Amino acid sequence: MRKKDFETFVRERRWSWILTYTFIAILILMVFFFSLKRVPGYSIKESVVFGTRVKIVVSSKLAGRIIEAILQDMRRIDRKFDPYDERSVIYRINNSNGEWVEVDNEVLFVLKKALYFAEITGGAFDPTVGVLVKLWGFNDGNYRIPSDEEIRDALKHVGYENVEISGNKVRLKNGALLDLGGIAKGYAVDRAIQIAKRYDQKATGFIDAGGDIGIIGPKFGGSDWVIGIRNPRYKENSDETIDVVYMKDGAIATSGDYERYFIKDGKRYHHIFNPKTGYPSHGIISATVIAQSCADADALATAIFNLGLDYSLMYIPRFGGQAFIVTEDSKIHRTKGFGYFEKPH
Amino acid sequence: MVREALFYEELNDNTIRCTLCPHRCVLEDGKKGICGVRMNRGGVLYTLNYGELTSIAMDPIEKKPLFHFYPGTEILSISTWGCNMKCKFCQNWEISQQRPAVRRVDPERIVRIAMEHGSKFIAYTYNEPIVWFEFVLDTSRLAAKEGIRNVLITNGFIEPEPLKLLLQTIHAVNIDLKGFNEEFYRKECLGELEAVKRSIEMVYEAGVHLEITTLIVPNGNDNVNELEEEFKWIASIDPDIPLHISRYFPNYKYTEPPTPKEKLISIYERAREHLNFVYIGNLWDEKYENTYCPDCGELLIRRVGYDVELVGIDEEGRCKRCERKILKHL
């Protein structure tokens, strides 16, 4: 009798145990699923602006609108700062015969930034190389090697000291020509980050405008973006990247002699000019700079070509950047602080 | 974004010495300095708070406090986090001793915000701007180019070389002189009196506008005779340097009750025996906030809270009655 009672008791109780365990299991599963953070999906769009491939990668509720707004703004900046577009403000300044031209705050901002970098790099970055760009045919693709005399003449019109700013007016002396190409693209990337954040403070992703990369926010909200640095002498069957950096914020820009160039008699002539000699600068074939803003990184990467290796390694950290430089003997050099970005953190 | 620091020297085996402030922290790889915002990674010193903003506000310039520098104007005030001292009575410990939520900005953005708000001034304040050195330097350089004047509200605990560099683009400084007792400085603040005195002298000699603040901490630095040594020392530099005696309130690790009013007034009176311009902060008593001519006693600037009225000062910054020079900047 006692035994029977016990069996009945166990049988009846079994169901309640099963129910309890099922309930706990469901609870654990629910906690598990709710604790999983939803991994944000990334919207990706590629387009061509600034004569280069632009890739926008955004994760946000408003990703579509952010991407459209960024592309629209980049095209606007491209037109506004294109020295060969008759509608652009730079064209107006360049063709004003030294007269004062009224400009808006945005142009003043970019121009002042360009002049700031010209000043601190002792002219290694110079926004007035427009005359040289034209002389060598980099404005329209009719490349040629000018005579020494032509270069000597052109150099009379080169020098950032020829840019004068007074209030909201700008004028160029000595027939100088502005070319803000070395900084406007970086500026557009900085603007793009601001646009993304204005739409959605929590947006993450990055913008890559032909080697000028700005981080909107860390991958999946907390991880590094892994960014490859292009091998400047990339050939098929060789490594396309020569280094990898890990970034959660900030910007990185690479300038290389492979971006725009022509080869004559086996010699490569590229688009980064030395404002002192009038010839494409030599010695360095690729310069990558990590800095707070993309405009800064862009300007400093260009400056490195003319600062040369030793000065660059010494001064770029003082200007707020870290540099990775490839010289023409294919050797890699880096500022000591660059190493921080070569590891995930 | 992390950014390489401007002042450090390499020792050996990836060990470095930060040379920004007199702590001169020796840091092994992976270690942070006392300030908590400078870190050695692989033999390179990085600043961790570049472009990290914790507070931004338009304040009356009197709130800094600066009483003799463009009185009655508003100033864009910004700060980050971290501090190279560890005052147990810190009045801003939420941002000085820990990392709160931050917003990322660049120097241009700060200058633009100042211009958009019509501010002719930027103050680096709330936490300790010395540990924000690179950002303050970059921003102040850009701001100075735009005709904006830069103000540093600091504990003055910095090495001479970086201070000299920074002073090139700084127009006014208020240094917090935390008493005149080396032991108090070391034990309660983790600082050094002599280093701060050196900074005060450097700021004065550089011709940068200077005011001094001393927070009176009960049972800490409130010995009147000891403070008199401070007043005498300031007077030996220039008795016209404005001194703000500030009332302490319990904060951070200190639970002493607020400084008694009578104590503040007795200290004020002792200070007035040596210095021409002494004020009491956090007491909200007009009498101790107004500026009077030290020669003829005329009321020159009336301050009620942050309402400021220049009543007895002419356009040259002189006393209207006796023409004594009072303000260099107005």
PDB file of N, CA, C and O in Angstrom, chain A residues 55-118:
ATOM      1  N   LYS A  55      33.219  54.408 -52.162  1.00  0.00           N
ATOM      2  CA  LYS A  55      32.451  53.318 -51.564  1.00  0.00           C
ATOM      3  C   LYS A  55      31.922  53.791 -50.210  1.00  0.00           C
ATOM      4  O   LYS A  55      32.701  54.284 -49.380  1.00  0.00           O
ATOM      5  N   ILE A  56      30.625  53.651 -50.041  1.00  0.00           N
ATOM      6  CA  ILE A  56      30.023  54.065 -48.765  1.00  0.00           C
ATOM      7  C   ILE A  56      29.428  52.832 -48.102  1.00  0.00           C
ATOM      8  O   ILE A  56      28.634  52.113 -48.717  1.00  0.00           O
ATOM      9  N   VAL A  57      29.819  52.592 -46.877  1.00  0.00           N
ATOM     10  CA  VAL A  57      29.321  51.436 -46.121  1.00  0.00           C
ATOM     11  C   VAL A  57      28.699  51.975 -44.831  1.00  0.00           C
ATOM     12  O   VAL A  57      29.392  52.586 -44.017  1.00  0.00           O
ATOM     13  N   VAL A  58      27.391  51.800 -44.703  1.00  0.00           N
ATOM     14  CA  VAL A  58      26.709  52.395 -43.545  1.00  0.00           C
ATOM     15  C   VAL A  58      25.751  51.394 -42.902  1.00  0.00           C
ATOM     16  O   VAL A  58      25.038  50.676 -43.606  1.00  0.00           O
ATOM     17  N   SER A  59      25.745  51.408 -41.595  1.00  0.00           N
ATOM     18  CA  SER A  59      24.721  50.679 -40.871  1.00  0.00           C
ATOM     19  C   SER A  59      23.909  51.677 -40.067  1.00  0.00           C
ATOM     20  O   SER A  59      24.458  52.376 -39.215  1.00  0.00           O
ATOM     21  N   SER A  60      22.646  51.768 -40.386  1.00  0.00           N
ATOM     22  CA  SER A  60      21.767  52.705 -39.687  1.00  0.00           C
ATOM     23  C   SER A  60      20.344  52.423 -40.125  1.00  0.00           C
ATOM     24  O   SER A  60      20.112  51.866 -41.210  1.00  0.00           O
ATOM     25  N   LYS A  61      19.397  52.855 -39.297  1.00  0.00           N
ATOM     26  CA  LYS A  61      17.991  52.735 -39.702  1.00  0.00           C
ATOM     27  C   LYS A  61      17.754  53.559 -40.961  1.00  0.00           C
ATOM     28  O   LYS A  61      16.867  53.297 -41.741  1.00  0.00           O
ATOM     29  N   LEU A  62      18.571  54.618 -41.101  1.00  0.00           N
ATOM     30  CA  LEU A  62      18.372  55.542 -42.221  1.00  0.00           C
ATOM     31  C   LEU A  62      19.457  55.388 -43.283  1.00  0.00           C
ATOM     32  O   LEU A  62      19.815  56.360 -43.959  1.00  0.00           O
ATOM     33  N   ALA A  63      20.012  54.181 -43.390  1.00  0.00           N
ATOM     34  CA  ALA A  63      21.175  53.978 -44.269  1.00  0.00           C
ATOM     35  C   ALA A  63      20.953  54.509 -45.686  1.00  0.00           C
ATOM     36  O   ALA A  63      21.817  55.193 -46.244  1.00  0.00           O
ATOM     37  N   GLY A  64      19.791  54.223 -46.261  1.00  0.00           N
ATOM     38  CA  GLY A  64      19.514  54.636 -47.637  1.00  0.00           C
ATOM     39  C   GLY A  64      19.603  56.148 -47.790  1.00  0.00           C
ATOM     40  O   GLY A  64      20.244  56.671 -48.710  1.00  0.00           O
ATOM     41  N   ARG A  65      18.960  56.837 -46.868  1.00  0.00           N
ATOM     42  CA  ARG A  65      18.952  58.308 -46.947  1.00  0.00           C
ATOM     43  C   ARG A  65      20.340  58.873 -46.700  1.00  0.00           C
ATOM     44  O   ARG A  65      20.748  59.856 -47.304  1.00  0.00           O
ATOM     45  N   ILE A  66      21.073  58.246 -45.769  1.00  0.00           N
ATOM     46  CA  ILE A  66      22.426  58.724 -45.466  1.00  0.00           C
ATOM     47  C   ILE A  66      23.310  58.599 -46.707  1.00  0.00           C
ATOM     48  O   ILE A  66      24.007  59.543 -47.090  1.00  0.00           O
ATOM     49  N   ILE A  67      23.246  57.447 -47.359  1.00  0.00           N
ATOM     50  CA  ILE A  67      24.096  57.218 -48.537  1.00  0.00           C
ATOM     51  C   ILE A  67      23.770  58.234 -49.635  1.00  0.00           C
ATOM     52  O   ILE A  67      24.666  58.845 -50.227  1.00  0.00           O
ATOM     53  N   GLU A  68      22.475  58.452 -49.885  1.00  0.00           N
ATOM     54  CA  GLU A  68      22.090  59.417 -50.918  1.00  0.00           C
ATOM     55  C   GLU A  68      22.597  60.815 -50.569  1.00  0.00           C
ATOM     56  O   GLU A  68      23.119  61.537 -51.409  1.00  0.00           O
ATOM     57  N   ALA A  69      22.403  61.199 -49.294  1.00  0.00           N
ATOM     58  CA  ALA A  69      22.816  62.548 -48.868  1.00  0.00           C
ATOM     59  C   ALA A  69      24.328  62.706 -49.001  1.00  0.00           C
ATOM     60  O   ALA A  69      24.822  63.759 -49.425  1.00  0.00           O
ATOM     61  N   ILE A  70      25.071  61.654 -48.658  1.00  0.00           N
ATOM     62  CA  ILE A  70      26.537  61.724 -48.750  1.00  0.00           C
ATOM     63  C   ILE A  70      26.972  61.882 -50.206  1.00  0.00           C
ATOM     64  O   ILE A  70      27.781  62.740 -50.546  1.00  0.00           O
ATOM     65  N   LEU A  71      26.384  61.065 -51.072  1.00  0.00           N
ATOM     66  CA  LEU A  71      26.788  61.125 -52.490  1.00  0.00           C
ATOM     67  C   LEU A  71      26.474  62.488 -53.091  1.00  0.00           C
ATOM     68  O   LEU A  71      27.274  63.072 -53.821  1.00  0.00           O
ATOM     69  N   GLN A  72      25.300  62.993 -52.728  1.00  0.00           N
ATOM     70  CA  GLN A  72      24.893  64.299 -53.238  1.00  0.00           C
ATOM     71  C   GLN A  72      25.880  65.378 -52.786  1.00  0.00           C
ATOM     72  O   GLN A  72      26.303  66.230 -53.561  1.00  0.00           O
ATOM     73  N   ASP A  73      26.255  65.300 -51.523  1.00  0.00           N
ATOM     74  CA  ASP A  73      27.175  66.311 -50.973  1.00  0.00           C
ATOM     75  C   ASP A  73      28.567  66.176 -51.588  1.00  0.00           C
ATOM     76  O   ASP A  73      29.235  67.169 -51.859  1.00  0.00           O
ATOM     77  N   MET A  74      28.990  64.941 -51.818  1.00  0.00           N
ATOM     78  CA  MET A  74      30.320  64.740 -52.414  1.00  0.00           C
ATOM     79  C   MET A  74      30.363  65.309 -53.831  1.00  0.00           C
ATOM     80  O   MET A  74      31.339  65.936 -54.223  1.00  0.00           O
ATOM     81  N   ARG A  75      29.283  65.092 -54.568  1.00  0.00           N
ATOM     82  CA  ARG A  75      29.238  65.627 -55.947  1.00  0.00           C
ATOM     83  C   ARG A  75      29.252  67.151 -55.901  1.00  0.00           C
ATOM     84  O   ARG A  75      29.893  67.803 -56.720  1.00  0.00           O
ATOM     85  N   ARG A  76      28.542  67.702 -54.924  1.00  0.00           N
ATOM     86  CA  ARG A  76      28.509  69.164 -54.770  1.00  0.00           C
ATOM     87  C   ARG A  76      29.916  69.694 -54.506  1.00  0.00           C
ATOM     88  O   ARG A  76      30.368  70.648 -55.146  1.00  0.00           O
ATOM     89  N   ILE A  77      30.636  69.042 -53.594  1.00  0.00           N
ATOM     90  CA  ILE A  77      31.988  69.499 -53.255  1.00  0.00           C
ATOM     91  C   ILE A  77      32.918  69.339 -54.452  1.00  0.00           C
ATOM     92  O   ILE A  77      33.726  70.213 -54.749  1.00  0.00           O
ATOM     93  N   ASP A  78      32.760  68.224 -55.161  1.00  0.00           N
ATOM     94  CA  ASP A  78      33.584  67.972 -56.342  1.00  0.00           C
ATOM     95  C   ASP A  78      33.427  69.119 -57.348  1.00  0.00           C
ATOM     96  O   ASP A  78      34.409  69.685 -57.834  1.00  0.00           O
ATOM     97  N   ARG A  79      32.166  69.481 -57.626  1.00  0.00           N
ATOM     98  CA  ARG A  79      31.908  70.568 -58.589  1.00  0.00           C
ATOM     99  C   ARG A  79      32.449  71.886 -58.066  1.00  0.00           C
ATOM    100  O   ARG A  79      33.075  72.659 -58.777  1.00  0.00           O
ATOM    101  N   LYS A  80      32.208  72.126 -56.787  1.00  0.00           N
ATOM    102  CA  LYS A  80      32.565  73.416 -56.195  1.00  0.00           C
ATOM    103  C   LYS A  80      34.078  73.654 -56.206  1.00  0.00           C
ATOM    104  O   LYS A  80      34.540  74.778 -56.342  1.00  0.00           O
ATOM    105  N   PHE A  81      34.861  72.579 -56.038  1.00  0.00           N
ATOM    106  CA  PHE A  81      36.311  72.743 -55.900  1.00  0.00           C
ATOM    107  C   PHE A  81      37.088  72.297 -57.140  1.00  0.00           C
ATOM    108  O   PHE A  81      38.309  72.257 -57.103  1.00  0.00           O
ATOM    109  N   ASP A  82      36.342  71.961 -58.222  1.00  0.00           N
ATOM    110  CA  ASP A  82      37.032  71.524 -59.437  1.00  0.00           C
ATOM    111  C   ASP A  82      37.578  72.753 -60.170  1.00  0.00           C
ATOM    112  O   ASP A  82      36.814  73.570 -60.688  1.00  0.00           O
ATOM    113  N   PRO A  83      38.908  72.903 -60.238  1.00  0.00           N
ATOM    114  CA  PRO A  83      39.447  74.145 -60.818  1.00  0.00           C
ATOM    115  C   PRO A  83      39.188  74.274 -62.321  1.00  0.00           C
ATOM    116  O   PRO A  83      39.388  75.342 -62.892  1.00  0.00           O
ATOM    117  N   TYR A  84      38.749  73.169 -62.951  1.00  0.00           N
ATOM    118  CA  TYR A  84      38.549  73.236 -64.407  1.00  0.00           C
ATOM    119  C   TYR A  84      37.072  73.257 -64.788  1.00  0.00           C
ATOM    120  O   TYR A  84      36.729  73.218 -65.950  1.00  0.00           O
ATOM    121  N   ASP A  85      36.199  73.335 -63.808  1.00  0.00           N
ATOM    122  CA  ASP A  85      34.771  73.446 -64.065  1.00  0.00           C
ATOM    123  C   ASP A  85      34.408  74.933 -63.986  1.00  0.00           C
ATOM    124  O   ASP A  85      34.583  75.569 -62.943  1.00  0.00           O
ATOM    125  N   GLU A  86      33.903  75.472 -65.087  1.00  0.00           N
ATOM    126  CA  GLU A  86      33.654  76.922 -65.141  1.00  0.00           C
ATOM    127  C   GLU A  86      32.682  77.404 -64.080  1.00  0.00           C
ATOM    128  O   GLU A  86      32.650  78.581 -63.753  1.00  0.00           O
ATOM    129  N   ARG A  87      31.860  76.489 -63.577  1.00  0.00           N
ATOM    130  CA  ARG A  87      30.877  76.902 -62.567  1.00  0.00           C
ATOM    131  C   ARG A  87      31.479  76.908 -61.163  1.00  0.00           C
ATOM    132  O   ARG A  87      30.862  77.338 -60.216  1.00  0.00           O
ATOM    133  N   SER A  88      32.708  76.396 -61.035  1.00  0.00           N
ATOM    134  CA  SER A  88      33.251  76.232 -59.679  1.00  0.00           C
ATOM    135  C   SER A  88      33.848  77.528 -59.147  1.00  0.00           C
ATOM    136  O   SER A  88      34.274  78.403 -59.916  1.00  0.00           O
ATOM    137  N   VAL A  89      33.858  77.619 -57.857  1.00  0.00           N
ATOM    138  CA  VAL A  89      34.379  78.820 -57.207  1.00  0.00           C
ATOM    139  C   VAL A  89      35.899  78.907 -57.408  1.00  0.00           C
ATOM    140  O   VAL A  89      36.459  79.999 -57.529  1.00  0.00           O
ATOM    141  N   ILE A  90      36.558  77.755 -57.467  1.00  0.00           N
ATOM    142  CA  ILE A  90      38.015  77.763 -57.663  1.00  0.00           C
ATOM    143  C   ILE A  90      38.339  78.292 -59.069  1.00  0.00           C
ATOM    144  O   ILE A  90      39.281  79.059 -59.259  1.00  0.00           O
ATOM    145  N   TYR A  91      37.509  77.893 -60.041  1.00  0.00           N
ATOM    146  CA  TYR A  91      37.691  78.411 -61.404  1.00  0.00           C
ATOM    147  C   TYR A  91      37.562  79.938 -61.386  1.00  0.00           C
ATOM    148  O   TYR A  91      38.342  80.660 -62.007  1.00  0.00           O
ATOM    149  N   ARG A  92      36.578  80.424 -60.659  1.00  0.00           N
ATOM    150  CA  ARG A  92      36.347  81.878 -60.578  1.00  0.00           C
ATOM    151  C   ARG A  92      37.566  82.584 -59.967  1.00  0.00           C
ATOM    152  O   ARG A  92      38.002  83.613 -60.458  1.00  0.00           O
ATOM    153  N   ILE A  93      38.087  82.007 -58.911  1.00  0.00           N
ATOM    154  CA  ILE A  93      39.256  82.626 -58.254  1.00  0.00           C
ATOM    155  C   ILE A  93      40.446  82.596 -59.225  1.00  0.00           C
ATOM    156  O   ILE A  93      41.144  83.597 -59.392  1.00  0.00           O
ATOM    157  N   ASN A  94      40.636  81.442 -59.879  1.00  0.00           N
ATOM    158  CA  ASN A  94      41.783  81.291 -60.770  1.00  0.00           C
ATOM    159  C   ASN A  94      41.708  82.207 -61.991  1.00  0.00           C
ATOM    160  O   ASN A  94      42.724  82.505 -62.610  1.00  0.00           O
ATOM    161  N   ASN A  95      40.508  82.604 -62.348  1.00  0.00           N
ATOM    162  CA  ASN A  95      40.351  83.434 -63.548  1.00  0.00           C
ATOM    163  C   ASN A  95      39.930  84.860 -63.225  1.00  0.00           C
ATOM    164  O   ASN A  95      39.286  85.526 -64.028  1.00  0.00           O
ATOM    165  N   SER A  96      40.281  85.324 -62.063  1.00  0.00           N
ATOM    166  CA  SER A  96      39.856  86.681 -61.672  1.00  0.00           C
ATOM    167  C   SER A  96      40.960  87.714 -61.894  1.00  0.00           C
ATOM    168  O   SER A  96      40.810  88.861 -61.491  1.00  0.00           O
ATOM    169  N   ASN A  97      42.058  87.296 -62.530  1.00  0.00           N
ATOM    170  CA  ASN A  97      43.193  88.199 -62.791  1.00  0.00           C
ATOM    171  C   ASN A  97      43.663  88.934 -61.534  1.00  0.00           C
ATOM    172  O   ASN A  97      43.907  90.139 -61.560  1.00  0.00           O
ATOM    173  N   GLY A  98      43.725  88.225 -60.472  1.00  0.00           N
ATOM    174  CA  GLY A  98      44.262  88.811 -59.242  1.00  0.00           C
ATOM    175  C   GLY A  98      43.287  89.702 -58.489  1.00  0.00           C
ATOM    176  O   GLY A  98      43.650  90.344 -57.510  1.00  0.00           O
ATOM    177  N   GLU A  99      42.028  89.749 -58.956  1.00  0.00           N
ATOM    178  CA  GLU A  99      41.036  90.574 -58.259  1.00  0.00           C
ATOM    179  C   GLU A  99      40.499  89.802 -57.044  1.00  0.00           C
ATOM    180  O   GLU A  99      40.542  88.574 -57.007  1.00  0.00           O
ATOM    181  N   TRP A 100      39.967  90.534 -56.087  1.00  0.00           N
ATOM    182  CA  TRP A 100      39.363  89.895 -54.921  1.00  0.00           C
ATOM    183  C   TRP A 100      38.095  89.159 -55.329  1.00  0.00           C
ATOM    184  O   TRP A 100      37.297  89.689 -56.096  1.00  0.00           O
ATOM    185  N   VAL A 101      37.925  87.969 -54.832  1.00  0.00           N
ATOM    186  CA  VAL A 101      36.704  87.187 -55.105  1.00  0.00           C
ATOM    187  C   VAL A 101      36.067  86.832 -53.766  1.00  0.00           C
ATOM    188  O   VAL A 101      36.745  86.355 -52.853  1.00  0.00           O
ATOM    189  N   GLU A 102      34.765  87.095 -53.684  1.00  0.00           N
ATOM    190  CA  GLU A 102      34.063  86.792 -52.433  1.00  0.00           C
ATOM    191  C   GLU A 102      33.755  85.295 -52.387  1.00  0.00           C
ATOM    192  O   GLU A 102      33.287  84.741 -53.381  1.00  0.00           O
ATOM    193  N   VAL A 103      34.046  84.664 -51.268  1.00  0.00           N
ATOM    194  CA  VAL A 103      33.777  83.221 -51.162  1.00  0.00           C
ATOM    195  C   VAL A 103      32.967  82.933 -49.894  1.00  0.00           C
ATOM    196  O   VAL A 103      32.883  83.779 -49.000  1.00  0.00           O
ATOM    197  N   ASP A 104      32.368  81.760 -49.856  1.00  0.00           N
ATOM    198  CA  ASP A 104      31.567  81.428 -48.668  1.00  0.00           C
ATOM    199  C   ASP A 104      32.443  80.773 -47.580  1.00  0.00           C
ATOM    200  O   ASP A 104      33.641  80.549 -47.784  1.00  0.00           O
ATOM    201  N   ASN A 105      31.806  80.501 -46.463  1.00  0.00           N
ATOM    202  CA  ASN A 105      32.563  79.978 -45.310  1.00  0.00           C
ATOM    203  C   ASN A 105      33.216  78.632 -45.600  1.00  0.00           C
ATOM    204  O   ASN A 105      34.289  78.337 -45.088  1.00  0.00           O
ATOM    205  N   GLU A 106      32.549  77.824 -46.397  1.00  0.00           N
ATOM    206  CA  GLU A 106      33.091  76.495 -46.692  1.00  0.00           C
ATOM    207  C   GLU A 106      34.414  76.606 -47.462  1.00  0.00           C
ATOM    208  O   GLU A 106      35.397  75.935 -47.133  1.00  0.00           O
ATOM    209  N   VAL A 107      34.432  77.473 -48.469  1.00  0.00           N
ATOM    210  CA  VAL A 107      35.666  77.655 -49.253  1.00  0.00           C
ATOM    211  C   VAL A 107      36.764  78.227 -48.352  1.00  0.00           C
ATOM    212  O   VAL A 107      37.915  77.781 -48.398  1.00  0.00           O
ATOM    213  N   LEU A 108      36.374  79.180 -47.520  1.00  0.00           N
ATOM    214  CA  LEU A 108      37.355  79.769 -46.592  1.00  0.00           C
ATOM    215  C   LEU A 108      37.944  78.699 -45.690  1.00  0.00           C
ATOM    216  O   LEU A 108      39.145  78.655 -45.445  1.00  0.00           O
ATOM    217  N   PHE A 109      37.063  77.833 -45.201  1.00  0.00           N
ATOM    218  CA  PHE A 109      37.495  76.774 -44.281  1.00  0.00           C
ATOM    219  C   PHE A 109      38.516  75.856 -44.949  1.00  0.00           C
ATOM    220  O   PHE A 109      39.596  75.601 -44.403  1.00  0.00           O
ATOM    221  N   VAL A 110      38.187  75.388 -46.157  1.00  0.00           N
ATOM    222  CA  VAL A 110      39.088  74.455 -46.844  1.00  0.00           C
ATOM    223  C   VAL A 110      40.387  75.164 -47.227  1.00  0.00           C
ATOM    224  O   VAL A 110      41.486  74.620 -47.063  1.00  0.00           O
ATOM    225  N   LEU A 111      40.254  76.391 -47.703  1.00  0.00           N
ATOM    226  CA  LEU A 111      41.434  77.147 -48.126  1.00  0.00           C
ATOM    227  C   LEU A 111      42.362  77.430 -46.933  1.00  0.00           C
ATOM    228  O   LEU A 111      43.582  77.269 -47.024  1.00  0.00           O
ATOM    229  N   LYS A 112      41.759  77.805 -45.818  1.00  0.00           N
ATOM    230  CA  LYS A 112      42.581  78.094 -44.629  1.00  0.00           C
ATOM    231  C   LYS A 112      43.282  76.834 -44.148  1.00  0.00           C
ATOM    232  O   LYS A 112      44.410  76.873 -43.684  1.00  0.00           O
ATOM    233  N   LYS A 113      42.580  75.733 -44.240  1.00  0.00           N
ATOM    234  CA  LYS A 113      43.192  74.461 -43.834  1.00  0.00           C
ATOM    235  C   LYS A 113      44.378  74.147 -44.750  1.00  0.00           C
ATOM    236  O   LYS A 113      45.449  73.755 -44.286  1.00  0.00           O
ATOM    237  N   ALA A 114      44.173  74.351 -46.056  1.00  0.00           N
ATOM    238  CA  ALA A 114      45.245  74.091 -47.016  1.00  0.00           C
ATOM    239  C   ALA A 114      46.448  74.987 -46.711  1.00  0.00           C
ATOM    240  O   ALA A 114      47.598  74.523 -46.699  1.00  0.00           O
ATOM    241  N   LEU A 115      46.177  76.254 -46.430  1.00  0.00           N
ATOM    242  CA  LEU A 115      47.279  77.187 -46.161  1.00  0.00           C
ATOM    243  C   LEU A 115      47.967  76.853 -44.836  1.00  0.00           C
ATOM    244  O   LEU A 115      49.174  77.031 -44.689  1.00  0.00           O
ATOM    245  N   TYR A 116      47.175  76.365 -43.893  1.00  0.00           N
ATOM    246  CA  TYR A 116      47.739  75.950 -42.604  1.00  0.00           C
ATOM    247  C   TYR A 116      48.768  74.836 -42.830  1.00  0.00           C
ATOM    248  O   TYR A 116      49.895  74.893 -42.337  1.00  0.00           O
ATOM    249  N   PHE A 117      48.381  73.831 -43.627  1.00  0.00           N
ATOM    250  CA  PHE A 117      49.315  72.727 -43.880  1.00  0.00           C
ATOM    251  C   PHE A 117      50.502  73.179 -44.725  1.00  0.00           C
ATOM    252  O   PHE A 117      51.605  72.685 -44.555  1.00  0.00           O
ATOM    253  N   ALA A 118      50.249  74.134 -45.614  1.00  0.00           N
ATOM    254  CA  ALA A 118      51.351  74.671 -46.423  1.00  0.00           C
ATOM    255  C   ALA A 118      52.371  75.330 -45.481  1.00  0.00           C
ATOM    256  O   ALA A 118      53.581  75.117 -45.602  1.00  0.00           O
TER     257      ALA A 118
END
